Amino acid sequence: MHASHDWPLGLAHFTCIGVPPVDLVRLAGRTGCASVGLRLYPAFPGAPFYALPPGSDAFREMRRALADEGMRVYDIEFVTLGEDFVPASLAGILEAAAGLGARRLSVCGDDPDRPRLVARFAELCDLAAGFGMGIDLECMAWRQVASLPDAVRVVEAAGRPNGGVLVDALHLSRTGGSPDDVRAVPPGLVRHAQLCDAPAQVPGSTAAIIQEARAGRLSPGDGALPLAALVAALPPRAVLSIEVPITGTVSPEAHIQANLAAARRLLAD
C-alpha cells in the first residue's frame, strides 16, 4: 500500500476540459499533479476534445511541454463502444497517445449485442497492444455496461492481458456499486481510479444522473460517497486521478489546487 499521503494524483482532462492540452500540462506541473489524462476523442457527440495528430505542430509542442514539466500522460479518453464501433478507426488516436507516452485508453460499453461488444473490446485491446497501451472499461448507469461486475465480465470474456476496468467513484455509486465490489475484482484488472464526491441521494432520472456526472460532481470530502473505503479497496499500484469538472467562475488553477488539497486530506485520513 502507498503511504497514503504521498499517493501520486493525476489530473483528468474533464476536470478543466476548456484548458487545451499544452496548458493543461503546464497547470498540472505548477499544481503538483503526477500525470494528466487527455480528451483526444469526443465522449459523446458534440463533446469537447482536442486532436493531436502525430507529426503535427500541436503534437510536437505537447511533447516539448511534457518534457519541460517532467509530466507524463497516463490515459486518453473517451470512446464509446456502440453498435457501429470500428476498432481500427482508433489507430491514429492510439498512435498519438503512445507517442505522448500514454498507457491506457478509457472506454464505455454501449452495444446491446454482448458477444459483439466482447469481440470488439478484444480487438481494440489487440490494436492498443501494438502501441504498448491497454484499454480500461468504465461502467455508467446509462450505458449497456452499467455496473462494475458487468465491466469485469466483459474484460474477462475478452481475455486480453492489457484489458482492465476503470473505477470512477461517482459511476460506482450511481450503478449501485460499493468498495466491496472493487475489492472483489480479480487481481490485475483495476489499474486506474477517478476520485470525486457527490451527495448520498441518487438523482431520480437517467437524465439527472447524466447531468450530475457531467456538471454536478463535488470535490473529495464535500459529499457522502465512501471515498476512504474506496481508496482502501484499491490495489496498491492503481493510478489515482481527480475528475471533478469545473463549474462557476473559479480559475482552473484554483480549482485544481482545491481538489488536490481535498484529495490529499482524504488520503491522509
mmCIF file of C-alpha atoms in Angstrom:
data_model
loop_
_atom_site.group_PDB
_atom_site.id
_atom_site.type_symbol
_atom_site.label_atom_id
_atom_site.label_comp_id
_atom_site.label_asym_id
_atom_site.label_seq_id
_atom_site.Cartn_x
_atom_site.Cartn_y
_atom_site.Cartn_z
ATOM 1 C CA MET A 1 0.000 0.000 0.000
ATOM 2 C CA HIS A 2 1.144 3.557 -0.667
ATOM 3 C CA ALA A 3 1.871 5.727 2.295
ATOM 4 C CA SER A 4 -1.431 7.374 1.528
ATOM 5 C CA HIS A 5 -0.300 10.988 1.865
ATOM 6 C CA ASP A 6 2.249 10.568 -0.930
ATOM 7 C CA TRP A 7 -0.035 8.674 -3.318
ATOM 8 C CA PRO A 8 0.587 10.487 -6.656
ATOM 9 C CA LEU A 9 -2.510 12.217 -8.001
ATOM 10 C CA GLY A 10 -3.262 12.582 -11.684
ATOM 11 C CA LEU A 11 -5.487 15.163 -13.363
ATOM 12 C CA ALA A 12 -8.324 14.012 -15.618
ATOM 13 C CA HIS A 13 -8.805 16.426 -18.528
ATOM 14 C CA PHE A 14 -12.547 16.595 -17.809
ATOM 15 C CA THR A 15 -11.697 18.426 -14.563
ATOM 16 C CA CYS A 16 -10.989 21.509 -16.693
ATOM 17 C CA ILE A 17 -11.890 20.453 -20.232
ATOM 18 C CA GLY A 18 -11.726 24.034 -21.527
ATOM 19 C CA VAL A 19 -7.945 24.081 -20.964
ATOM 20 C CA PRO A 20 -6.021 22.934 -24.076
ATOM 21 C CA PRO A 21 -3.544 20.052 -23.633
ATOM 22 C CA VAL A 22 -0.297 22.078 -23.514
ATOM 23 C CA ASP A 23 -1.774 24.488 -20.968
ATOM 24 C CA LEU A 24 -3.129 21.521 -19.012
ATOM 25 C CA VAL A 25 0.381 20.064 -18.760
ATOM 26 C CA ARG A 26 1.768 23.394 -17.509
ATOM 27 C CA LEU A 27 -1.071 23.679 -14.960
ATOM 28 C CA ALA A 28 -0.534 20.104 -13.804
ATOM 29 C CA GLY A 29 3.162 20.819 -13.339
ATOM 30 C CA ARG A 30 2.521 24.015 -11.376
ATOM 31 C CA THR A 31 -0.047 22.429 -9.074
ATOM 32 C CA GLY A 32 1.930 19.258 -8.328
ATOM 33 C CA CYS A 33 -0.039 16.655 -10.266
ATOM 34 C CA ALA A 34 1.781 13.431 -11.095
ATOM 35 C CA SER A 35 0.193 12.867 -14.509
ATOM 36 C CA VAL A 36 -2.546 14.070 -16.842
ATOM 37 C CA GLY A 37 -5.296 12.418 -18.826
ATOM 38 C CA LEU A 38 -6.212 13.828 -22.231
ATOM 39 C CA ARG A 39 -9.503 14.018 -24.095
ATOM 40 C CA LEU A 40 -8.418 13.157 -27.629
ATOM 41 C CA TYR A 41 -11.838 11.822 -28.655
ATOM 42 C CA PRO A 42 -15.370 13.207 -28.116
ATOM 43 C CA ALA A 43 -17.010 11.441 -25.159
ATOM 44 C CA PHE A 44 -20.408 11.968 -26.799
ATOM 45 C CA PRO A 45 -21.491 13.776 -29.988
ATOM 46 C CA GLY A 46 -20.599 17.448 -29.678
ATOM 47 C CA ALA A 47 -18.443 16.958 -26.573
ATOM 48 C CA PRO A 48 -15.183 18.931 -26.371
ATOM 49 C CA PHE A 49 -11.945 17.167 -27.276
ATOM 50 C CA TYR A 50 -8.527 18.020 -28.683
ATOM 51 C CA ALA A 51 -6.841 16.491 -31.728
ATOM 52 C CA LEU A 52 -3.062 15.983 -31.542
ATOM 53 C CA PRO A 53 -2.179 14.185 -34.788
ATOM 54 C CA PRO A 54 1.281 12.547 -34.732
ATOM 55 C CA GLY A 55 3.819 14.712 -36.514
ATOM 56 C CA SER A 56 1.708 17.877 -36.231
ATOM 57 C CA ASP A 57 2.938 21.115 -34.675
ATOM 58 C CA ALA A 58 0.447 20.620 -31.827
ATOM 59 C CA PHE A 59 1.828 17.130 -31.172
ATOM 60 C CA ARG A 60 5.438 18.359 -31.125
ATOM 61 C CA GLU A 61 4.536 21.265 -28.837
ATOM 62 C CA MET A 62 2.807 18.835 -26.490
ATOM 63 C CA ARG A 63 5.882 16.587 -26.321
ATOM 64 C CA ARG A 64 8.030 19.631 -25.515
ATOM 65 C CA ALA A 65 5.656 20.721 -22.749
ATOM 66 C CA LEU A 66 5.680 17.236 -21.191
ATOM 67 C CA ALA A 67 9.490 17.191 -21.242
ATOM 68 C CA ASP A 68 9.706 20.738 -19.823
ATOM 69 C CA GLU A 69 7.392 19.926 -16.926
ATOM 70 C CA GLY A 70 8.628 16.392 -16.278
ATOM 71 C CA MET A 71 4.968 15.409 -16.713
ATOM 72 C CA ARG A 72 3.529 12.189 -18.076
ATOM 73 C CA VAL A 73 0.298 11.391 -19.886
ATOM 74 C CA TYR A 74 -1.286 8.399 -18.181
ATOM 75 C CA ASP A 75 -4.548 7.933 -20.052
ATOM 76 C CA ILE A 76 -6.555 9.013 -23.070
ATOM 77 C CA GLU A 77 -10.338 9.428 -23.116
ATOM 78 C CA PHE A 78 -13.067 8.735 -24.063
ATOM 79 C CA VAL A 79 -14.511 6.239 -26.518
ATOM 80 C CA THR A 80 -17.989 4.704 -26.549
ATOM 81 C CA LEU A 81 -18.101 1.153 -27.906
ATOM 82 C CA GLY A 82 -21.532 1.330 -29.545
ATOM 83 C CA GLU A 83 -23.197 -0.822 -32.179
ATOM 84 C CA ASP A 84 -21.273 0.801 -35.050
ATOM 85 C CA PHE A 85 -17.874 0.972 -33.360
ATOM 86 C CA VAL A 86 -14.897 0.060 -35.574
ATOM 87 C CA PRO A 87 -11.720 -0.587 -33.533
ATOM 88 C CA ALA A 88 -9.396 0.164 -36.477
ATOM 89 C CA SER A 89 -10.792 3.725 -36.588
ATOM 90 C CA LEU A 90 -8.800 4.489 -33.419
ATOM 91 C CA ALA A 91 -5.366 3.603 -34.830
ATOM 92 C CA GLY A 92 -4.414 7.282 -35.322
ATOM 93 C CA ILE A 93 -5.504 8.288 -31.825
ATOM 94 C CA LEU A 94 -3.651 5.347 -30.278
ATOM 95 C CA GLU A 95 -0.533 6.285 -32.270
ATOM 96 C CA ALA A 96 -0.745 9.862 -30.979
ATOM 97 C CA ALA A 97 -1.399 8.677 -27.422
ATOM 98 C CA ALA A 98 1.532 6.267 -27.476
ATOM 99 C CA GLY A 99 3.767 8.989 -28.921
ATOM 100 C CA LEU A 100 2.898 11.105 -25.872
ATOM 101 C CA GLY A 101 3.674 8.208 -23.526
ATOM 102 C CA ALA A 102 0.077 7.304 -22.620
ATOM 103 C CA ARG A 103 -0.504 3.904 -21.013
ATOM 104 C CA ARG A 104 -4.294 3.426 -21.159
ATOM 105 C CA LEU A 105 -7.381 4.339 -23.195
ATOM 106 C CA SER A 106 -10.715 4.610 -21.356
ATOM 107 C CA VAL A 107 -13.909 3.315 -22.968
ATOM 108 C CA CYS A 108 -17.502 2.535 -22.047
ATOM 109 C CA GLY A 109 -19.619 -0.298 -23.432
ATOM 110 C CA ASP A 110 -22.884 0.624 -25.124
ATOM 111 C CA ASP A 111 -23.520 -2.196 -27.602
ATOM 112 C CA PRO A 112 -26.571 -4.320 -26.647
ATOM 113 C CA ASP A 113 -25.069 -7.264 -28.585
ATOM 114 C CA ARG A 114 -22.825 -8.685 -25.876
ATOM 115 C CA PRO A 115 -20.759 -11.146 -27.976
ATOM 116 C CA ARG A 116 -20.036 -8.368 -30.478
ATOM 117 C CA LEU A 117 -19.095 -5.946 -27.689
ATOM 118 C CA VAL A 118 -16.701 -8.511 -26.195
ATOM 119 C CA ALA A 119 -15.174 -9.231 -29.611
ATOM 120 C CA ARG A 120 -14.641 -5.547 -30.371
ATOM 121 C CA PHE A 121 -13.201 -4.873 -26.925
ATOM 122 C CA ALA A 122 -10.741 -7.719 -27.535
ATOM 123 C CA GLU A 123 -9.907 -6.353 -30.987
ATOM 124 C CA LEU A 124 -9.312 -2.889 -29.542
ATOM 125 C CA CYS A 125 -7.052 -4.388 -26.849
ATOM 126 C CA ASP A 126 -5.027 -6.122 -29.569
ATOM 127 C CA LEU A 127 -4.736 -2.888 -31.553
ATOM 128 C CA ALA A 128 -3.659 -0.970 -28.425
ATOM 129 C CA ALA A 129 -1.116 -3.659 -27.524
ATOM 130 C CA GLY A 130 0.729 -2.830 -30.740
ATOM 131 C CA PHE A 131 1.250 0.664 -29.304
ATOM 132 C CA GLY A 132 2.237 -0.592 -25.850
ATOM 133 C CA MET A 133 -1.121 0.506 -24.406
ATOM 134 C CA GLY A 134 -4.079 -1.073 -22.631
ATOM 135 C CA ILE A 135 -7.845 -0.481 -22.552
ATOM 136 C CA ASP A 136 -9.929 0.247 -19.442
ATOM 137 C CA LEU A 137 -13.699 -0.324 -19.491
ATOM 138 C CA GLU A 138 -15.750 2.029 -17.312
ATOM 139 C CA CYS A 139 -19.316 1.327 -16.211
ATOM 140 C CA MET A 140 -22.008 4.029 -16.414
ATOM 141 C CA ALA A 141 -25.614 3.876 -15.293
ATOM 142 C CA TRP A 142 -26.955 4.926 -18.712
ATOM 143 C CA ARG A 143 -24.831 2.547 -20.816
ATOM 144 C CA GLN A 144 -25.255 -1.131 -21.614
ATOM 145 C CA VAL A 145 -22.313 -1.977 -19.339
ATOM 146 C CA ALA A 146 -23.916 -0.492 -16.252
ATOM 147 C CA SER A 147 -22.064 -1.980 -13.283
ATOM 148 C CA LEU A 148 -18.511 -2.752 -12.233
ATOM 149 C CA PRO A 149 -19.124 -6.533 -12.052
ATOM 150 C CA ASP A 150 -20.552 -6.379 -15.581
ATOM 151 C CA ALA A 151 -17.492 -4.480 -16.835
ATOM 152 C CA VAL A 152 -15.318 -7.184 -15.261
ATOM 153 C CA ARG A 153 -17.353 -9.865 -17.088
ATOM 154 C CA VAL A 154 -16.728 -8.178 -20.448
ATOM 155 C CA VAL A 155 -12.994 -7.801 -19.801
ATOM 156 C CA GLU A 156 -12.661 -11.390 -18.614
ATOM 157 C CA ALA A 157 -14.655 -12.690 -21.598
ATOM 158 C CA ALA A 158 -12.341 -10.759 -23.942
ATOM 159 C CA GLY A 159 -9.382 -12.405 -22.222
ATOM 160 C CA ARG A 160 -6.719 -9.878 -23.152
ATOM 161 C CA PRO A 161 -3.798 -9.223 -20.779
ATOM 162 C CA ASN A 162 -3.957 -5.447 -21.422
ATOM 163 C CA GLY A 163 -7.689 -5.183 -20.718
ATOM 164 C CA GLY A 164 -8.844 -3.682 -17.431
ATOM 165 C CA VAL A 165 -11.603 -1.794 -15.659
ATOM 166 C CA LEU A 166 -11.637 1.860 -14.617
ATOM 167 C CA VAL A 167 -13.247 2.646 -11.268
ATOM 168 C CA ASP A 168 -14.925 6.067 -11.142
ATOM 169 C CA ALA A 169 -16.186 6.938 -7.651
ATOM 170 C CA LEU A 170 -19.392 8.528 -8.965
ATOM 171 C CA HIS A 171 -20.247 5.850 -11.528
ATOM 172 C CA LEU A 172 -19.532 3.121 -8.974
ATOM 173 C CA SER A 173 -22.056 4.690 -6.598
ATOM 174 C CA ARG A 174 -24.704 5.531 -9.205
ATOM 175 C CA THR A 175 -24.653 1.996 -10.603
ATOM 176 C CA GLY A 176 -25.354 0.521 -7.163
ATOM 177 C CA GLY A 177 -21.761 -0.488 -6.522
ATOM 178 C CA SER A 178 -19.623 -0.264 -3.409
ATOM 179 C CA PRO A 179 -15.998 -0.534 -2.322
ATOM 180 C CA ASP A 180 -16.694 -4.240 -1.704
ATOM 181 C CA ASP A 181 -17.280 -4.630 -5.452
ATOM 182 C CA VAL A 182 -13.863 -3.076 -6.059
ATOM 183 C CA ARG A 183 -12.252 -5.469 -3.606
ATOM 184 C CA ALA A 184 -13.899 -8.386 -5.449
ATOM 185 C CA VAL A 185 -12.372 -7.503 -8.839
ATOM 186 C CA PRO A 186 -9.800 -10.124 -9.873
ATOM 187 C CA PRO A 187 -6.174 -9.036 -9.338
ATOM 188 C CA GLY A 188 -4.604 -7.000 -12.103
ATOM 189 C CA LEU A 189 -7.805 -5.608 -13.635
ATOM 190 C CA VAL A 190 -8.051 -2.310 -11.705
ATOM 191 C CA ARG A 191 -5.215 -0.068 -12.820
ATOM 192 C CA HIS A 192 -6.902 3.323 -12.566
ATOM 193 C CA ALA A 193 -9.470 5.029 -10.342
ATOM 194 C CA GLN A 194 -11.011 8.503 -10.583
ATOM 195 C CA LEU A 195 -11.919 10.468 -7.467
ATOM 196 C CA CYS A 196 -14.787 12.888 -6.952
ATOM 197 C CA ASP A 197 -17.644 13.170 -4.486
ATOM 198 C CA ALA A 198 -21.430 13.516 -4.626
ATOM 199 C CA PRO A 199 -24.480 13.616 -2.354
ATOM 200 C CA ALA A 200 -25.790 10.327 -0.949
ATOM 201 C CA GLN A 201 -29.096 10.756 -2.795
ATOM 202 C CA VAL A 202 -29.062 9.205 -6.278
ATOM 203 C CA PRO A 203 -30.633 11.537 -8.874
ATOM 204 C CA GLY A 204 -34.161 10.492 -9.770
ATOM 205 C CA SER A 205 -33.852 10.033 -13.548
ATOM 206 C CA THR A 206 -31.322 8.911 -16.132
ATOM 207 C CA ALA A 207 -31.116 12.454 -17.492
ATOM 208 C CA ALA A 208 -30.351 13.756 -13.986
ATOM 209 C CA ILE A 209 -27.687 11.063 -13.448
ATOM 210 C CA ILE A 210 -26.007 12.087 -16.726
ATOM 211 C CA GLN A 211 -26.217 15.765 -15.787
ATOM 212 C CA GLU A 212 -24.669 15.059 -12.378
ATOM 213 C CA ALA A 213 -21.782 13.113 -13.956
ATOM 214 C CA ARG A 214 -21.034 15.919 -16.407
ATOM 215 C CA ALA A 215 -21.596 19.003 -14.254
ATOM 216 C CA GLY A 216 -22.539 18.070 -10.688
ATOM 217 C CA ARG A 217 -19.540 16.352 -9.151
ATOM 218 C CA LEU A 218 -18.178 17.604 -5.823
ATOM 219 C CA SER A 219 -14.625 17.812 -4.511
ATOM 220 C CA PRO A 220 -13.474 14.776 -2.480
ATOM 221 C CA GLY A 221 -14.858 15.101 1.038
ATOM 222 C CA ASP A 222 -17.629 17.540 0.087
ATOM 223 C CA GLY A 223 -20.219 14.792 -0.441
ATOM 224 C CA ALA A 224 -21.225 11.447 1.010
ATOM 225 C CA LEU A 225 -19.511 8.850 -1.185
ATOM 226 C CA PRO A 226 -17.436 6.263 0.756
ATOM 227 C CA LEU A 227 -14.159 7.516 -0.693
ATOM 228 C CA ALA A 228 -11.870 6.388 2.140
ATOM 229 C CA ALA A 229 -13.253 2.864 1.865
ATOM 230 C CA LEU A 230 -12.934 3.020 -1.916
ATOM 231 C CA VAL A 231 -9.264 4.036 -1.757
ATOM 232 C CA ALA A 232 -8.623 1.301 0.820
ATOM 233 C CA ALA A 233 -10.183 -1.247 -1.574
ATOM 234 C CA LEU A 234 -7.939 -0.287 -4.493
ATOM 235 C CA PRO A 235 -4.860 -2.309 -5.382
ATOM 236 C CA PRO A 236 -1.676 -0.564 -4.222
ATOM 237 C CA ARG A 237 -0.425 0.240 -7.717
ATOM 238 C CA ALA A 238 -3.657 1.757 -9.014
ATOM 239 C CA VAL A 239 -3.259 5.215 -10.545
ATOM 240 C CA LEU A 240 -5.497 7.791 -8.839
ATOM 241 C CA SER A 241 -6.746 10.868 -10.665
ATOM 242 C CA ILE A 242 -9.074 13.759 -9.910
ATOM 243 C CA GLU A 243 -12.189 14.054 -12.075
ATOM 244 C CA VAL A 244 -14.314 16.957 -10.848
ATOM 245 C CA PRO A 245 -15.480 19.135 -13.782
ATOM 246 C CA ILE A 246 -15.072 22.830 -13.124
ATOM 247 C CA THR A 247 -18.235 24.928 -12.729
ATOM 248 C CA GLY A 248 -18.783 28.579 -11.920
ATOM 249 C CA THR A 249 -16.162 31.302 -12.084
ATOM 250 C CA VAL A 250 -13.203 29.739 -10.240
ATOM 251 C CA SER A 251 -9.940 29.695 -12.226
ATOM 252 C CA PRO A 252 -8.730 26.297 -13.476
ATOM 253 C CA GLU A 253 -5.584 26.599 -11.346
ATOM 254 C CA ALA A 254 -7.516 27.361 -8.147
ATOM 255 C CA HIS A 255 -9.974 24.555 -8.977
ATOM 256 C CA ILE A 256 -7.178 22.002 -9.435
ATOM 257 C CA GLN A 257 -5.400 23.142 -6.263
ATOM 258 C CA ALA A 258 -8.592 22.899 -4.195
ATOM 259 C CA ASN A 259 -9.334 19.397 -5.464
ATOM 260 C CA LEU A 260 -5.775 18.176 -4.964
ATOM 261 C CA ALA A 261 -5.829 19.518 -1.398
ATOM 262 C CA ALA A 262 -9.192 17.836 -0.768
ATOM 263 C CA ALA A 263 -7.936 14.513 -2.143
ATOM 264 C CA ARG A 264 -4.751 14.713 -0.074
ATOM 265 C CA ARG A 265 -6.790 15.352 3.086
ATOM 266 C CA LEU A 266 -8.849 12.272 2.253
ATOM 267 C CA LEU A 267 -5.728 10.155 1.697
ATOM 268 C CA ALA A 268 -4.060 11.440 4.868
ATOM 269 C CA ASP A 269 -7.091 10.388 6.921
#
